[in-house]
Amino acid sequence: MVTIEETLKGSDVDSALSVGPYLIYAEVLEGARRPLAFLEAAGEDTSLIGKAGNTIKFLKASQLSATHVTEANMIGSGMSAGDKTMSAVSVSVTGVIYSAVELSDILMEDYPNIDWVRLHLRNMGKAVMEYLDADTKDVIQAASGTATKSCSDLSYDTIIDALAALENNNFVPDPRNPPYLIASPDAVAALMKDTKFVTSERYTAYEISRMVEGEAGHFAGCRVLKSSLLDGTGHAYIIFPSDAGYGPIVTVVWKRRLTVKNDYIATKGYTYFVTTIRAKAVVVQPEGICKISITNSP
């Protein structure tokens, strides 16, 4: 759970506008928030919404094998039956992710030309989703059973080797629905400087034209996403999408979508706003993930 509490008073705005006379710009500048790269790569499951309980289990079955039998053995011992073994991955959505603020009557009366409620609600919604994105990253990082690869610097060769490791787990990329490569902005910048990125013999004539036009969305057969969460961590991840035909790889399980409630405290002259979600990420098939360790930690 996360608490992002803020008590903004009229005096706080006064201190920012201490030199007058002045006009207030029509929009309060909030700056940039982090792209939700890990949520982009994760699937979603809404089975728990409106249902009893807070736990869902994903059943996993082993693959069947085939063998050869001669006519003589068929007459003798016959064919032997095999069976699938079953296991389960479960996740319980027991907590609440929230962001809360207090807005005083005085603040809204002194500066009525600013829509304080909309300003805060929009930012609160982004805050809880950022937290869920970070939680998804932590779940992926802690997962066991993934493919692994290490390198000094992230490069074309490293990604190709990482994809080969996934293919050894029988996760074969589909060019129409490629896996995600999530890395830090600095690591992606290093990739864009890799001369192999624009080596013509690695691409068809159609793909060369896309490279010349500066398309940077795909690299080495992966869809590239950047996340500042990975800045300086020395990690990057290749993740298969959950709709690639293999079933869920990384999934965010929802118990309740984003909800906003408010409570007015008359004796204190403020309104308390709280934005909440109930959701949790789970790695269902770690075999569809490759963790890349980067020694130089970009």
PDB file of C-alpha atoms in Angstrom:
ATOM      1  CA  MET A   1       0.000   0.000   0.000  1.00  0.00           C
ATOM      2  CA  VAL A   2       1.101   3.564  -0.569  1.00  0.00           C
ATOM      3  CA  THR A   3       0.258   6.824   1.108  1.00  0.00           C
ATOM      4  CA  ILE A   4       0.641   9.997  -0.909  1.00  0.00           C
ATOM      5  CA  GLU A   5      -0.974  12.516   1.395  1.00  0.00           C
ATOM      6  CA  GLU A   6      -1.073  16.224   0.837  1.00  0.00           C
ATOM      7  CA  THR A   7      -2.583  19.021   2.875  1.00  0.00           C
ATOM      8  CA  LEU A   8      -2.548  22.117   0.685  1.00  0.00           C
ATOM      9  CA  LYS A   9      -3.565  25.422   2.250  1.00  0.00           C
ATOM     10  CA  GLY A  10      -4.253  28.852   0.848  1.00  0.00           C
ATOM     11  CA  SER A  11      -1.127  30.105   2.609  1.00  0.00           C
ATOM     12  CA  ASP A  12       0.969  27.601   0.663  1.00  0.00           C
ATOM     13  CA  VAL A  13      -0.141  29.201  -2.574  1.00  0.00           C
ATOM     14  CA  ASP A  14       0.423  32.683  -1.102  1.00  0.00           C
ATOM     15  CA  SER A  15       4.054  31.842  -0.383  1.00  0.00           C
ATOM     16  CA  ALA A  16       4.566  30.788  -4.001  1.00  0.00           C
ATOM     17  CA  LEU A  17       3.030  34.058  -5.184  1.00  0.00           C
ATOM     18  CA  SER A  18       4.629  36.369  -2.637  1.00  0.00           C
ATOM     19  CA  VAL A  19       5.661  38.998  -5.195  1.00  0.00           C
ATOM     20  CA  GLY A  20       2.766  40.939  -6.714  1.00  0.00           C
ATOM     21  CA  PRO A  21       0.840  42.144  -8.533  1.00  0.00           C
ATOM     22  CA  TYR A  22       0.450  39.011 -10.622  1.00  0.00           C
ATOM     23  CA  LEU A  23      -1.778  36.949 -12.839  1.00  0.00           C
ATOM     24  CA  ILE A  24      -2.127  33.227 -12.294  1.00  0.00           C
ATOM     25  CA  TYR A  25      -1.651  31.061 -15.367  1.00  0.00           C
ATOM     26  CA  ALA A  26      -4.825  29.139 -16.164  1.00  0.00           C
ATOM     27  CA  GLU A  27      -3.247  25.697 -15.636  1.00  0.00           C
ATOM     28  CA  VAL A  28      -1.124  24.448 -12.736  1.00  0.00           C
ATOM     29  CA  LEU A  29       1.993  22.740 -14.080  1.00  0.00           C
ATOM     30  CA  GLU A  30       2.401  19.215 -12.756  1.00  0.00           C
ATOM     31  CA  GLY A  31       5.390  18.075 -14.777  1.00  0.00           C
ATOM     32  CA  ALA A  32       5.861  14.499 -15.969  1.00  0.00           C
ATOM     33  CA  ARG A  33       4.986  11.179 -14.401  1.00  0.00           C
ATOM     34  CA  ARG A  34       6.614   7.839 -15.129  1.00  0.00           C
ATOM     35  CA  PRO A  35       5.431   5.768 -18.111  1.00  0.00           C
ATOM     36  CA  LEU A  36       3.722   2.554 -16.955  1.00  0.00           C
ATOM     37  CA  ALA A  37       5.954   0.189 -18.886  1.00  0.00           C
ATOM     38  CA  PHE A  38       5.470  -2.914 -16.721  1.00  0.00           C
ATOM     39  CA  LEU A  39       1.687  -2.574 -16.761  1.00  0.00           C
ATOM     40  CA  GLU A  40       1.923  -2.286 -20.538  1.00  0.00           C
ATOM     41  CA  ALA A  41       3.632  -5.679 -20.681  1.00  0.00           C
ATOM     42  CA  ALA A  42       1.275  -7.365 -18.209  1.00  0.00           C
ATOM     43  CA  GLY A  43      -2.088  -8.901 -18.952  1.00  0.00           C
ATOM     44  CA  GLU A  44      -5.194  -8.276 -16.842  1.00  0.00           C
ATOM     45  CA  ASP A  45      -7.641 -10.564 -15.072  1.00  0.00           C
ATOM     46  CA  THR A  46     -10.945  -9.223 -13.760  1.00  0.00           C
ATOM     47  CA  SER A  47     -12.438 -12.525 -12.580  1.00  0.00           C
ATOM     48  CA  LEU A  48     -12.523 -11.433  -8.918  1.00  0.00           C
ATOM     49  CA  ILE A  49     -14.469  -8.230  -9.518  1.00  0.00           C
ATOM     50  CA  GLY A  50     -17.914  -8.623  -7.962  1.00  0.00           C
ATOM     51  CA  LYS A  51     -17.214 -12.215  -6.882  1.00  0.00           C
ATOM     52  CA  ALA A  52     -16.875 -13.799  -3.436  1.00  0.00           C
ATOM     53  CA  GLY A  53     -13.336 -14.066  -2.112  1.00  0.00           C
ATOM     54  CA  ASN A  54     -10.081 -12.339  -2.955  1.00  0.00           C
ATOM     55  CA  THR A  55      -7.894 -15.199  -4.243  1.00  0.00           C
ATOM     56  CA  ILE A  56      -7.578 -16.619  -7.735  1.00  0.00           C
ATOM     57  CA  LYS A  57      -5.592 -19.694  -8.767  1.00  0.00           C
ATOM     58  CA  PHE A  58      -4.091 -20.238 -12.190  1.00  0.00           C
ATOM     59  CA  LEU A  59      -3.843 -23.957 -12.997  1.00  0.00           C
ATOM     60  CA  LYS A  60      -0.727 -25.094 -14.841  1.00  0.00           C
ATOM     61  CA  ALA A  61      -0.524 -28.476 -16.567  1.00  0.00           C
ATOM     62  CA  SER A  62       2.539 -30.339 -17.792  1.00  0.00           C
ATOM     63  CA  GLN A  63       2.881 -31.316 -21.443  1.00  0.00           C
ATOM     64  CA  LEU A  64       2.093 -34.815 -22.664  1.00  0.00           C
ATOM     65  CA  SER A  65       4.778 -36.758 -24.505  1.00  0.00           C
ATOM     66  CA  ALA A  66       4.558 -39.326 -27.278  1.00  0.00           C
ATOM     67  CA  THR A  67       6.560 -42.499 -27.914  1.00  0.00           C
ATOM     68  CA  HIS A  68       6.884 -45.313 -30.409  1.00  0.00           C
ATOM     69  CA  VAL A  69       5.680 -48.875 -30.025  1.00  0.00           C
ATOM     70  CA  THR A  70       6.233 -51.908 -32.263  1.00  0.00           C
ATOM     71  CA  GLU A  71       3.527 -54.317 -33.305  1.00  0.00           C
ATOM     72  CA  ALA A  72       5.036 -57.053 -31.108  1.00  0.00           C
ATOM     73  CA  ASN A  73       4.979 -54.807 -28.041  1.00  0.00           C
ATOM     74  CA  MET A  74       1.414 -53.762 -28.786  1.00  0.00           C
ATOM     75  CA  ILE A  75       0.383 -57.413 -28.729  1.00  0.00           C
ATOM     76  CA  GLY A  76       2.369 -57.964 -25.562  1.00  0.00           C
ATOM     77  CA  SER A  77       2.361 -55.073 -23.120  1.00  0.00           C
ATOM     78  CA  GLY A  78       0.302 -52.698 -25.251  1.00  0.00           C
ATOM     79  CA  MET A  79       0.426 -48.926 -25.020  1.00  0.00           C
ATOM     80  CA  SER A  80       1.151 -47.149 -21.734  1.00  0.00           C
ATOM     81  CA  ALA A  81      -0.996 -44.202 -20.699  1.00  0.00           C
ATOM     82  CA  GLY A  82       0.468 -40.894 -19.666  1.00  0.00           C
ATOM     83  CA  ASP A  83      -1.151 -38.078 -17.754  1.00  0.00           C
ATOM     84  CA  LYS A  84      -0.703 -34.409 -17.123  1.00  0.00           C
ATOM     85  CA  THR A  85       0.547 -33.247 -13.748  1.00  0.00           C
ATOM     86  CA  MET A  86      -1.163 -30.194 -12.271  1.00  0.00           C
ATOM     87  CA  SER A  87       0.111 -27.291 -10.243  1.00  0.00           C
ATOM     88  CA  ALA A  88      -1.344 -23.919  -9.311  1.00  0.00           C
ATOM     89  CA  VAL A  89      -0.136 -20.334  -9.022  1.00  0.00           C
ATOM     90  CA  SER A  90      -2.312 -18.291  -6.679  1.00  0.00           C
ATOM     91  CA  VAL A  91      -2.551 -14.619  -5.818  1.00  0.00           C
ATOM     92  CA  SER A  92      -4.622 -12.937  -3.115  1.00  0.00           C
ATOM     93  CA  VAL A  93      -5.690  -9.324  -3.487  1.00  0.00           C
ATOM     94  CA  THR A  94      -6.020  -8.394   0.179  1.00  0.00           C
ATOM     95  CA  GLY A  95      -4.692  -4.840   0.310  1.00  0.00           C
ATOM     96  CA  VAL A  96      -5.696  -1.434  -0.999  1.00  0.00           C
ATOM     97  CA  ILE A  97      -3.490   0.950  -2.966  1.00  0.00           C
ATOM     98  CA  TYR A  98      -4.528   4.509  -2.280  1.00  0.00           C
ATOM     99  CA  SER A  99      -3.676   8.179  -2.547  1.00  0.00           C
ATOM    100  CA  ALA A 100      -5.373  10.778  -0.348  1.00  0.00           C
ATOM    101  CA  VAL A 101      -5.498  14.574  -0.150  1.00  0.00           C
ATOM    102  CA  GLU A 102      -7.226  17.276   1.863  1.00  0.00           C
ATOM    103  CA  LEU A 103      -8.528  20.453   0.216  1.00  0.00           C
ATOM    104  CA  SER A 104      -9.523  23.328   2.477  1.00  0.00           C
ATOM    105  CA  ASP A 105     -12.469  25.640   1.869  1.00  0.00           C
ATOM    106  CA  ILE A 106     -10.142  28.629   2.200  1.00  0.00           C
ATOM    107  CA  LEU A 107      -7.868  27.378  -0.570  1.00  0.00           C
ATOM    108  CA  MET A 108     -10.759  26.908  -3.001  1.00  0.00           C
ATOM    109  CA  GLU A 109     -12.342  30.231  -2.017  1.00  0.00           C
ATOM    110  CA  ASP A 110      -9.116  32.220  -2.387  1.00  0.00           C
ATOM    111  CA  TYR A 111      -8.240  30.751  -5.802  1.00  0.00           C
ATOM    112  CA  PRO A 112     -11.551  29.755  -7.416  1.00  0.00           C
ATOM    113  CA  ASN A 113     -10.136  30.075 -10.953  1.00  0.00           C
ATOM    114  CA  ILE A 114      -8.094  26.887 -10.390  1.00  0.00           C
ATOM    115  CA  ASP A 115      -9.976  23.594 -10.472  1.00  0.00           C
ATOM    116  CA  TRP A 116      -8.263  22.130  -7.413  1.00  0.00           C
ATOM    117  CA  VAL A 117     -10.440  19.017  -7.284  1.00  0.00           C
ATOM    118  CA  ARG A 118      -9.773  17.995 -10.875  1.00  0.00           C
ATOM    119  CA  LEU A 119      -6.078  18.786 -10.471  1.00  0.00           C
ATOM    120  CA  HIS A 120      -5.720  16.504  -7.479  1.00  0.00           C
ATOM    121  CA  LEU A 121      -7.992  13.680  -8.632  1.00  0.00           C
ATOM    122  CA  ARG A 122      -6.130  13.335 -11.922  1.00  0.00           C
ATOM    123  CA  ASN A 123      -2.793  13.172 -10.127  1.00  0.00           C
ATOM    124  CA  MET A 124      -4.078  10.753  -7.488  1.00  0.00           C
ATOM    125  CA  GLY A 125      -5.205   8.344 -10.186  1.00  0.00           C
ATOM    126  CA  LYS A 126      -1.779   8.475 -11.787  1.00  0.00           C
ATOM    127  CA  ALA A 127      -0.133   7.948  -8.402  1.00  0.00           C
ATOM    128  CA  VAL A 128      -1.939   4.695  -7.606  1.00  0.00           C
ATOM    129  CA  MET A 129      -1.270   3.339 -11.103  1.00  0.00           C
ATOM    130  CA  GLU A 130       2.419   4.216 -10.769  1.00  0.00           C
ATOM    131  CA  TYR A 131       2.499   2.270  -7.533  1.00  0.00           C
ATOM    132  CA  LEU A 132       0.862  -0.744  -9.227  1.00  0.00           C
ATOM    133  CA  ASP A 133       3.418  -0.490 -12.038  1.00  0.00           C
ATOM    134  CA  ALA A 134       6.275  -0.540  -9.514  1.00  0.00           C
ATOM    135  CA  ASP A 135       4.660  -3.474  -7.710  1.00  0.00           C
ATOM    136  CA  THR A 136       4.499  -5.352 -11.021  1.00  0.00           C
ATOM    137  CA  LYS A 137       8.211  -4.704 -11.578  1.00  0.00           C
ATOM    138  CA  ASP A 138       9.040  -6.021  -8.094  1.00  0.00           C
ATOM    139  CA  VAL A 139       7.011  -9.196  -8.683  1.00  0.00           C
ATOM    140  CA  ILE A 140       8.824  -9.827 -11.971  1.00  0.00           C
ATOM    141  CA  GLN A 141      12.198  -9.165 -10.358  1.00  0.00           C
ATOM    142  CA  ALA A 142      11.481 -11.630  -7.533  1.00  0.00           C
ATOM    143  CA  ALA A 143      10.158 -14.395  -9.810  1.00  0.00           C
ATOM    144  CA  SER A 144      12.080 -17.675  -9.869  1.00  0.00           C
ATOM    145  CA  GLY A 145      12.287 -20.040 -12.818  1.00  0.00           C
ATOM    146  CA  THR A 146      12.875 -17.349 -15.436  1.00  0.00           C
ATOM    147  CA  ALA A 147      15.487 -17.488 -18.168  1.00  0.00           C
ATOM    148  CA  THR A 148      18.569 -15.388 -17.370  1.00  0.00           C
ATOM    149  CA  LYS A 149      21.273 -13.610 -19.318  1.00  0.00           C
ATOM    150  CA  SER A 150      24.155 -11.346 -18.311  1.00  0.00           C
ATOM    151  CA  CYS A 151      26.212  -8.783 -20.185  1.00  0.00           C
ATOM    152  CA  SER A 152      28.466  -5.809 -19.595  1.00  0.00           C
ATOM    153  CA  ASP A 153      26.292  -3.519 -21.757  1.00  0.00           C
ATOM    154  CA  LEU A 154      22.886  -4.171 -23.268  1.00  0.00           C
ATOM    155  CA  SER A 155      23.339  -4.853 -26.978  1.00  0.00           C
ATOM    156  CA  TYR A 156      21.753  -6.425 -30.034  1.00  0.00           C
ATOM    157  CA  ASP A 157      23.720  -9.637 -29.418  1.00  0.00           C
ATOM    158  CA  THR A 158      22.552  -9.834 -25.797  1.00  0.00           C
ATOM    159  CA  ILE A 159      18.894  -9.528 -26.769  1.00  0.00           C
ATOM    160  CA  ILE A 160      19.243 -12.183 -29.475  1.00  0.00           C
ATOM    161  CA  ASP A 161      20.889 -14.513 -26.930  1.00  0.00           C
ATOM    162  CA  ALA A 162      18.123 -13.775 -24.408  1.00  0.00           C
ATOM    163  CA  LEU A 163      15.459 -14.605 -26.998  1.00  0.00           C
ATOM    164  CA  ALA A 164      17.309 -17.853 -27.723  1.00  0.00           C
ATOM    165  CA  ALA A 165      17.164 -18.699 -24.008  1.00  0.00           C
ATOM    166  CA  LEU A 166      13.385 -18.170 -24.112  1.00  0.00           C
ATOM    167  CA  GLU A 167      13.111 -20.305 -27.235  1.00  0.00           C
ATOM    168  CA  ASN A 168      14.902 -23.073 -25.353  1.00  0.00           C
ATOM    169  CA  ASN A 169      11.867 -22.911 -23.033  1.00  0.00           C
ATOM    170  CA  ASN A 170       9.728 -23.218 -26.204  1.00  0.00           C
ATOM    171  CA  PHE A 171       8.560 -19.607 -26.047  1.00  0.00           C
ATOM    172  CA  VAL A 172       8.976 -18.592 -29.687  1.00  0.00           C
ATOM    173  CA  PRO A 173       8.327 -14.929 -30.594  1.00  0.00           C
ATOM    174  CA  ASP A 174       5.499 -14.108 -32.972  1.00  0.00           C
ATOM    175  CA  PRO A 175       6.500 -11.184 -35.263  1.00  0.00           C
ATOM    176  CA  ARG A 176       2.859 -10.052 -35.229  1.00  0.00           C
ATOM    177  CA  ASN A 177       2.802  -9.945 -31.420  1.00  0.00           C
ATOM    178  CA  PRO A 178       6.421  -9.597 -30.277  1.00  0.00           C
ATOM    179  CA  PRO A 179       7.722  -9.838 -26.719  1.00  0.00           C
ATOM    180  CA  TYR A 180       8.448  -6.698 -24.697  1.00  0.00           C
ATOM    181  CA  LEU A 181      11.940  -5.497 -23.873  1.00  0.00           C
ATOM    182  CA  ILE A 182      11.846  -3.208 -20.833  1.00  0.00           C
ATOM    183  CA  ALA A 183      15.017  -1.347 -19.970  1.00  0.00           C
ATOM    184  CA  SER A 184      16.208   1.931 -18.476  1.00  0.00           C
ATOM    185  CA  PRO A 185      16.329   5.016 -20.721  1.00  0.00           C
ATOM    186  CA  ASP A 186      20.151   4.915 -20.656  1.00  0.00           C
ATOM    187  CA  ALA A 187      20.232   1.245 -21.676  1.00  0.00           C
ATOM    188  CA  VAL A 188      17.842   1.921 -24.553  1.00  0.00           C
ATOM    189  CA  ALA A 189      19.947   4.900 -25.593  1.00  0.00           C
ATOM    190  CA  ALA A 190      22.974   2.577 -25.774  1.00  0.00           C
ATOM    191  CA  LEU A 191      20.964   0.212 -27.983  1.00  0.00           C
ATOM    192  CA  MET A 192      20.127   3.029 -30.378  1.00  0.00           C
ATOM    193  CA  LYS A 193      23.851   3.716 -30.758  1.00  0.00           C
ATOM    194  CA  ASP A 194      24.573   0.072 -31.565  1.00  0.00           C
ATOM    195  CA  THR A 195      25.758  -0.101 -35.187  1.00  0.00           C
ATOM    196  CA  LYS A 196      24.060  -3.477 -35.569  1.00  0.00           C
ATOM    197  CA  PHE A 197      20.734  -1.730 -35.135  1.00  0.00           C
ATOM    198  CA  VAL A 198      21.013  -0.342 -38.672  1.00  0.00           C
ATOM    199  CA  THR A 199      23.045  -3.080 -40.353  1.00  0.00           C
ATOM    200  CA  SER A 200      21.073  -3.619 -43.540  1.00  0.00           C
ATOM    201  CA  GLU A 201      21.764  -7.309 -44.005  1.00  0.00           C
ATOM    202  CA  ARG A 202      19.853  -8.065 -40.816  1.00  0.00           C
ATOM    203  CA  TYR A 203      16.563  -6.788 -42.242  1.00  0.00           C
ATOM    204  CA  THR A 204      14.340  -7.202 -45.273  1.00  0.00           C
ATOM    205  CA  ALA A 205      13.960  -4.356 -47.748  1.00  0.00           C
ATOM    206  CA  TYR A 206      10.654  -3.369 -46.113  1.00  0.00           C
ATOM    207  CA  GLU A 207      12.255  -3.220 -42.688  1.00  0.00           C
ATOM    208  CA  ILE A 208      15.213  -1.165 -43.946  1.00  0.00           C
ATOM    209  CA  SER A 209      12.849   1.611 -44.955  1.00  0.00           C
ATOM    210  CA  ARG A 210      11.397   1.607 -41.481  1.00  0.00           C
ATOM    211  CA  MET A 211      14.873   1.861 -39.957  1.00  0.00           C
ATOM    212  CA  VAL A 212      15.797   4.777 -42.201  1.00  0.00           C
ATOM    213  CA  GLU A 213      12.679   6.589 -41.070  1.00  0.00           C
ATOM    214  CA  GLY A 214      13.990   6.342 -37.537  1.00  0.00           C
ATOM    215  CA  GLU A 215      11.506   3.894 -36.082  1.00  0.00           C
ATOM    216  CA  ALA A 216      12.725   3.027 -32.597  1.00  0.00           C
ATOM    217  CA  GLY A 217       9.720   1.118 -31.305  1.00  0.00           C
ATOM    218  CA  HIS A 218      11.114  -2.320 -32.162  1.00  0.00           C
ATOM    219  CA  PHE A 219      14.605  -3.735 -31.743  1.00  0.00           C
ATOM    220  CA  ALA A 220      15.916  -7.270 -32.352  1.00  0.00           C
ATOM    221  CA  GLY A 221      12.367  -8.562 -32.658  1.00  0.00           C
ATOM    222  CA  CYS A 222      11.150  -6.942 -29.415  1.00  0.00           C
ATOM    223  CA  ARG A 223       8.862  -4.057 -28.634  1.00  0.00           C
ATOM    224  CA  VAL A 224      11.024  -1.636 -26.636  1.00  0.00           C
ATOM    225  CA  LEU A 225       9.649   0.082 -23.530  1.00  0.00           C
ATOM    226  CA  LYS A 226      11.545   2.412 -21.207  1.00  0.00           C
ATOM    227  CA  SER A 227      11.121   2.699 -17.453  1.00  0.00           C
ATOM    228  CA  SER A 228      12.987   4.992 -15.085  1.00  0.00           C
ATOM    229  CA  LEU A 229      12.355   2.349 -12.400  1.00  0.00           C
ATOM    230  CA  LEU A 230      15.292   0.467 -13.938  1.00  0.00           C
ATOM    231  CA  ASP A 231      17.662   3.437 -13.911  1.00  0.00           C
ATOM    232  CA  GLY A 232      20.921   2.339 -12.286  1.00  0.00           C
ATOM    233  CA  THR A 233      19.573  -1.099 -11.319  1.00  0.00           C
ATOM    234  CA  GLY A 234      21.563  -3.073 -13.881  1.00  0.00           C
ATOM    235  CA  HIS A 235      18.445  -4.977 -14.969  1.00  0.00           C
ATOM    236  CA  ALA A 236      16.387  -5.335 -18.127  1.00  0.00           C
ATOM    237  CA  TYR A 237      13.590  -7.766 -18.917  1.00  0.00           C
ATOM    238  CA  ILE A 238      12.134  -9.520 -21.937  1.00  0.00           C
ATOM    239  CA  ILE A 239       8.521 -10.486 -21.289  1.00  0.00           C
ATOM    240  CA  PHE A 240       6.173 -12.391 -23.561  1.00  0.00           C
ATOM    241  CA  PRO A 241       2.704 -10.832 -23.901  1.00  0.00           C
ATOM    242  CA  SER A 242      -0.106 -12.715 -22.192  1.00  0.00           C
ATOM    243  CA  ASP A 243      -2.131 -12.833 -25.439  1.00  0.00           C
ATOM    244  CA  ALA A 244       0.591 -14.549 -27.504  1.00  0.00           C
ATOM    245  CA  GLY A 245      -1.084 -17.958 -27.296  1.00  0.00           C
ATOM    246  CA  TYR A 246       0.779 -19.309 -24.273  1.00  0.00           C
ATOM    247  CA  GLY A 247      -1.645 -18.032 -21.646  1.00  0.00           C
ATOM    248  CA  PRO A 248      -0.911 -15.489 -18.902  1.00  0.00           C
ATOM    249  CA  ILE A 249       2.777 -14.720 -18.309  1.00  0.00           C
ATOM    250  CA  VAL A 250       2.554 -11.659 -16.048  1.00  0.00           C
ATOM    251  CA  THR A 251      -0.967 -10.691 -14.999  1.00  0.00           C
ATOM    252  CA  VAL A 252      -2.506  -7.959 -12.881  1.00  0.00           C
ATOM    253  CA  VAL A 253      -5.458  -9.398 -10.969  1.00  0.00           C
ATOM    254  CA  TRP A 254      -8.165  -6.857 -10.156  1.00  0.00           C
ATOM    255  CA  LYS A 255     -10.586  -7.052  -7.256  1.00  0.00           C
ATOM    256  CA  ARG A 256     -11.800  -3.472  -7.685  1.00  0.00           C
ATOM    257  CA  ARG A 257     -11.104  -0.836 -10.282  1.00  0.00           C
ATOM    258  CA  LEU A 258     -10.233   2.757  -9.446  1.00  0.00           C
ATOM    259  CA  THR A 259     -12.699   4.335  -7.014  1.00  0.00           C
ATOM    260  CA  VAL A 260     -12.858   7.908  -5.730  1.00  0.00           C
ATOM    261  CA  LYS A 261     -14.656   8.901  -2.516  1.00  0.00           C
ATOM    262  CA  ASN A 262     -14.776  12.130  -0.551  1.00  0.00           C
ATOM    263  CA  ASP A 263     -15.761  13.205   2.936  1.00  0.00           C
ATOM    264  CA  TYR A 264     -16.420  16.795   4.026  1.00  0.00           C
ATOM    265  CA  ILE A 265     -15.288  17.675   7.569  1.00  0.00           C
ATOM    266  CA  ALA A 266     -17.359  20.728   8.440  1.00  0.00           C
ATOM    267  CA  THR A 267     -15.673  21.437  11.785  1.00  0.00           C
ATOM    268  CA  LYS A 268     -12.280  21.703  10.096  1.00  0.00           C
ATOM    269  CA  GLY A 269     -13.385  23.235   6.822  1.00  0.00           C
ATOM    270  CA  TYR A 270     -11.837  20.758   4.429  1.00  0.00           C
ATOM    271  CA  THR A 271     -12.805  17.918   2.103  1.00  0.00           C
ATOM    272  CA  TYR A 272     -10.913  14.645   2.270  1.00  0.00           C
ATOM    273  CA  PHE A 273     -10.531  12.879  -1.096  1.00  0.00           C
ATOM    274  CA  VAL A 274      -9.261   9.307  -1.415  1.00  0.00           C
ATOM    275  CA  THR A 275      -8.568   7.373  -4.609  1.00  0.00           C
ATOM    276  CA  THR A 276      -8.204   3.598  -4.260  1.00  0.00           C
ATOM    277  CA  ILE A 277      -7.733   0.424  -6.269  1.00  0.00           C
ATOM    278  CA  ARG A 278      -7.509  -3.229  -5.287  1.00  0.00           C
ATOM    279  CA  ALA A 279      -5.136  -5.077  -7.588  1.00  0.00           C
ATOM    280  CA  LYS A 280      -2.029  -7.233  -7.440  1.00  0.00           C
ATOM    281  CA  ALA A 281       0.464  -8.520  -9.991  1.00  0.00           C
ATOM    282  CA  VAL A 282       1.489 -12.178 -10.314  1.00  0.00           C
ATOM    283  CA  VAL A 283       3.958 -14.072 -12.496  1.00  0.00           C
ATOM    284  CA  VAL A 284       2.072 -17.125 -13.771  1.00  0.00           C
ATOM    285  CA  GLN A 285       4.634 -18.525 -16.207  1.00  0.00           C
ATOM    286  CA  PRO A 286       8.187 -17.423 -15.400  1.00  0.00           C
ATOM    287  CA  GLU A 287       9.379 -19.452 -18.403  1.00  0.00           C
ATOM    288  CA  GLY A 288       8.117 -16.598 -20.590  1.00  0.00           C
ATOM    289  CA  ILE A 289      10.448 -14.036 -18.964  1.00  0.00           C
ATOM    290  CA  CYS A 290      14.169 -13.455 -19.384  1.00  0.00           C
ATOM    291  CA  LYS A 291      16.009 -11.396 -16.765  1.00  0.00           C
ATOM    292  CA  ILE A 292      19.033  -9.585 -18.159  1.00  0.00           C
ATOM    293  CA  SER A 293      21.770  -8.482 -15.748  1.00  0.00           C
ATOM    294  CA  ILE A 294      23.881  -5.554 -16.961  1.00  0.00           C
ATOM    295  CA  THR A 295      27.252  -5.227 -15.258  1.00  0.00           C
ATOM    296  CA  ASN A 296      27.733  -1.561 -16.113  1.00  0.00           C
ATOM    297  CA  SER A 297      24.326  -0.745 -14.570  1.00  0.00           C
ATOM    298  CA  PRO A 298      22.911   1.872 -16.964  1.00  0.00           C
TER     299      PRO A 298
END
